[in-house]
Amino acid sequence: MQEQIINLNTDIVSKISTILFLYNEPIKILKIKEFLNDENINFDIIKESINKLNTKLSEIGLVVIENKLGNKDNNFEYAISVKSEFSDIAKNIREDELQGDLTPAALQVLTICAYLGASTKNEISFIRGVQSSQSIRSLSTRGLIKKIGDKYTLSIDALQKLGITKIADLPEYEKINKDFTERLKEIIMEKEDN
């Protein structure tokens, strides 16, 4: 029985690690619980597992950041970051992201945000068929997209760089917007059927 409890805890730590890695931005504890999809896992177990994960990550130069949101119980958000002693490396990487050309993945995300309009991270990933958090972060860092609520859209800076005054001025906007919207509906319907 004790071995089963230890394995369960290790399993939860691994699952939370996966969630934090793939989500790739601050995530609320309620959303972590939702992704775990197990009614036997309460907030105390999640917090304990995050503490264990933090200990493991510390060995490889990472840390779990905890941010309390307001005064309510269990109103926390978490993210993986680098330890403070490696912040100069993180700074160099972020500066590098701001220079040079956009990657093909970032261009795809920018195109989706432009032609589909305000889109969630999941919608962008559904359309691309791959996880898009890194490209979204890169475009956000460059100031080309902005987050409003849980949706991403082109920024004013992006419109200026594209030489347009409104998104509808993009080439073949109506046709491509319709194609993207229909594709997203198809993907959502397929997911609901499964």
XYZ file of C-alpha atoms in Angstrom:
194
model
C 0.000 0.000 0.000
C 2.803 2.455 0.917
C 4.546 1.684 -2.404
C 1.293 2.404 -4.271
C 0.966 5.809 -2.528
C 4.578 6.687 -3.415
C 3.990 5.687 -7.067
C 0.768 7.682 -7.155
C 2.588 10.764 -5.842
C 5.422 10.284 -8.364
C 2.821 9.899 -11.108
C 1.094 13.138 -10.062
C 4.420 14.996 -9.934
C 5.191 13.772 -13.460
C 1.744 14.775 -14.715
C 2.040 18.249 -13.188
C 5.502 18.607 -14.720
C 4.003 17.776 -18.111
C 1.161 20.254 -17.633
C 3.491 23.107 -16.618
C 5.884 22.355 -19.479
C 3.227 22.127 -22.194
C 1.104 25.029 -20.930
C 4.225 27.203 -21.101
C 2.691 30.198 -19.310
C 1.352 30.801 -15.809
C -1.450 28.328 -15.091
C -3.969 28.469 -12.268
C -4.161 25.600 -9.797
C -7.813 25.102 -10.777
C -6.734 24.498 -14.376
C -4.051 22.043 -13.215
C -6.736 20.148 -11.272
C -8.950 20.180 -14.365
C -6.152 18.750 -16.553
C -5.393 16.042 -13.976
C -9.030 14.976 -14.325
C -9.083 12.909 -11.124
C -11.564 13.715 -8.368
C -9.296 11.995 -5.819
C -6.583 14.605 -6.349
C -7.302 17.615 -4.143
C -5.511 20.956 -3.922
C -3.304 19.817 -1.037
C -2.027 16.885 -3.117
C -1.383 19.235 -6.047
C 0.532 21.690 -3.842
C 2.561 18.878 -2.256
C 3.342 17.489 -5.711
C 4.411 20.926 -6.939
C 6.787 21.210 -3.968
C 8.285 17.806 -4.869
C 8.559 18.878 -8.503
C 10.297 22.081 -7.447
C 12.898 20.049 -5.534
C 13.539 17.852 -8.584
C 13.710 20.805 -10.987
C 16.141 22.624 -8.729
C 18.718 19.937 -9.512
C 18.705 20.970 -13.181
C 18.598 24.747 -12.770
C 14.845 25.290 -12.912
C 12.261 26.391 -10.385
C 8.476 26.437 -10.047
C 7.184 29.951 -9.473
C 4.054 30.273 -7.317
C 1.943 33.411 -7.481
C -1.021 33.920 -5.114
C -3.923 35.624 -6.842
C -6.085 37.543 -4.399
C -7.207 36.401 -0.967
C -9.210 33.283 -1.835
C -7.919 29.842 -0.875
C -6.374 27.808 -3.677
C -6.180 30.827 -5.953
C -2.614 30.316 -7.145
C -0.890 30.201 -10.501
C 2.315 28.342 -11.314
C 4.990 28.429 -14.007
C 8.382 26.875 -14.624
C 11.294 29.290 -14.830
C 15.064 29.301 -14.492
C 16.772 29.747 -11.140
C 17.894 33.309 -10.476
C 21.578 32.412 -10.838
C 20.883 31.577 -14.506
C 18.872 34.706 -15.286
C 21.693 36.070 -17.473
C 21.318 33.043 -19.767
C 17.543 33.563 -19.927
C 18.088 37.245 -20.709
C 20.463 36.381 -23.567
C 17.962 33.916 -25.030
C 15.114 36.457 -24.853
C 17.283 39.096 -26.520
C 18.140 36.586 -29.243
C 14.407 35.924 -29.786
C 13.912 39.624 -30.498
C 16.498 39.624 -33.265
C 16.535 37.912 -36.624
C 13.779 36.516 -38.746
C 10.660 34.841 -37.484
C 10.659 31.062 -37.636
C 8.186 29.310 -39.963
C 6.216 28.221 -36.862
C 5.996 31.829 -35.612
C 4.857 32.980 -39.066
C 2.111 30.344 -39.022
C 0.893 31.541 -35.624
C 1.025 35.174 -36.753
C -1.000 34.266 -39.859
C -3.617 32.449 -37.778
C -3.924 35.402 -35.380
C -4.250 37.743 -38.341
C -6.763 35.808 -40.416
C -8.783 34.039 -37.732
C -8.890 37.027 -35.412
C -8.718 36.677 -31.651
C -7.777 33.035 -30.987
C -7.001 30.983 -27.922
C -3.747 29.062 -27.634
C -5.705 25.826 -28.087
C -7.407 27.075 -31.264
C -4.037 28.078 -32.728
C -2.556 24.703 -31.814
C -5.597 22.868 -33.230
C -5.274 24.625 -36.576
C -1.504 24.075 -36.778
C -1.758 20.519 -35.521
C 1.101 21.062 -33.050
C 1.625 22.735 -29.688
C 2.206 26.463 -30.299
C 3.171 27.939 -26.918
C 6.787 28.694 -27.870
C 5.790 30.578 -31.027
C 3.094 32.482 -29.152
C 5.624 33.489 -26.490
C 8.134 34.585 -29.131
C 5.552 36.714 -30.958
C 4.319 38.193 -27.666
C 7.899 39.031 -26.663
C 8.399 40.798 -29.990
C 5.169 42.738 -29.464
C 3.547 41.333 -32.612
C 0.610 39.710 -30.833
C -1.113 40.629 -27.604
C -3.214 38.648 -25.166
C -6.667 39.860 -24.278
C -8.271 37.532 -21.756
C -7.368 34.079 -23.030
C -7.204 35.101 -26.708
C -4.333 36.329 -28.856
C -4.652 38.921 -31.576
C -2.381 41.059 -33.727
C -0.961 44.115 -32.030
C -0.998 47.646 -33.427
C 2.753 47.233 -33.947
C 2.128 44.177 -36.150
C -0.412 46.096 -38.222
C 2.110 48.913 -38.663
C 4.855 46.477 -39.712
C 2.477 44.859 -42.197
C 1.645 48.304 -43.577
C -2.101 48.027 -42.994
C -4.563 49.947 -40.869
C -6.965 47.099 -40.144
C -6.875 43.323 -40.356
C -9.496 43.275 -43.115
C -6.885 44.935 -45.388
C -4.849 41.695 -45.489
C -4.733 39.958 -48.900
C -7.727 37.642 -49.449
C -8.825 38.276 -45.875
C -12.466 37.210 -46.226
C -11.675 33.938 -48.044
C -8.877 32.897 -45.687
C -10.841 33.950 -42.579
C -13.745 31.788 -43.774
C -11.399 28.828 -44.454
C -9.772 29.109 -41.001
C -13.146 29.468 -39.253
C -14.552 26.415 -41.053
C -11.409 24.376 -40.316
C -11.603 25.273 -36.632
C -15.287 24.247 -36.501
C -14.400 20.916 -38.150
C -11.608 20.255 -35.664
C -13.852 21.098 -32.705
C -16.622 18.848 -34.034
C -14.140 15.984 -34.581
C -12.846 16.389 -31.030
C -16.375 16.391 -29.589
C -17.230 13.231 -31.542
C -14.231 11.396 -30.061
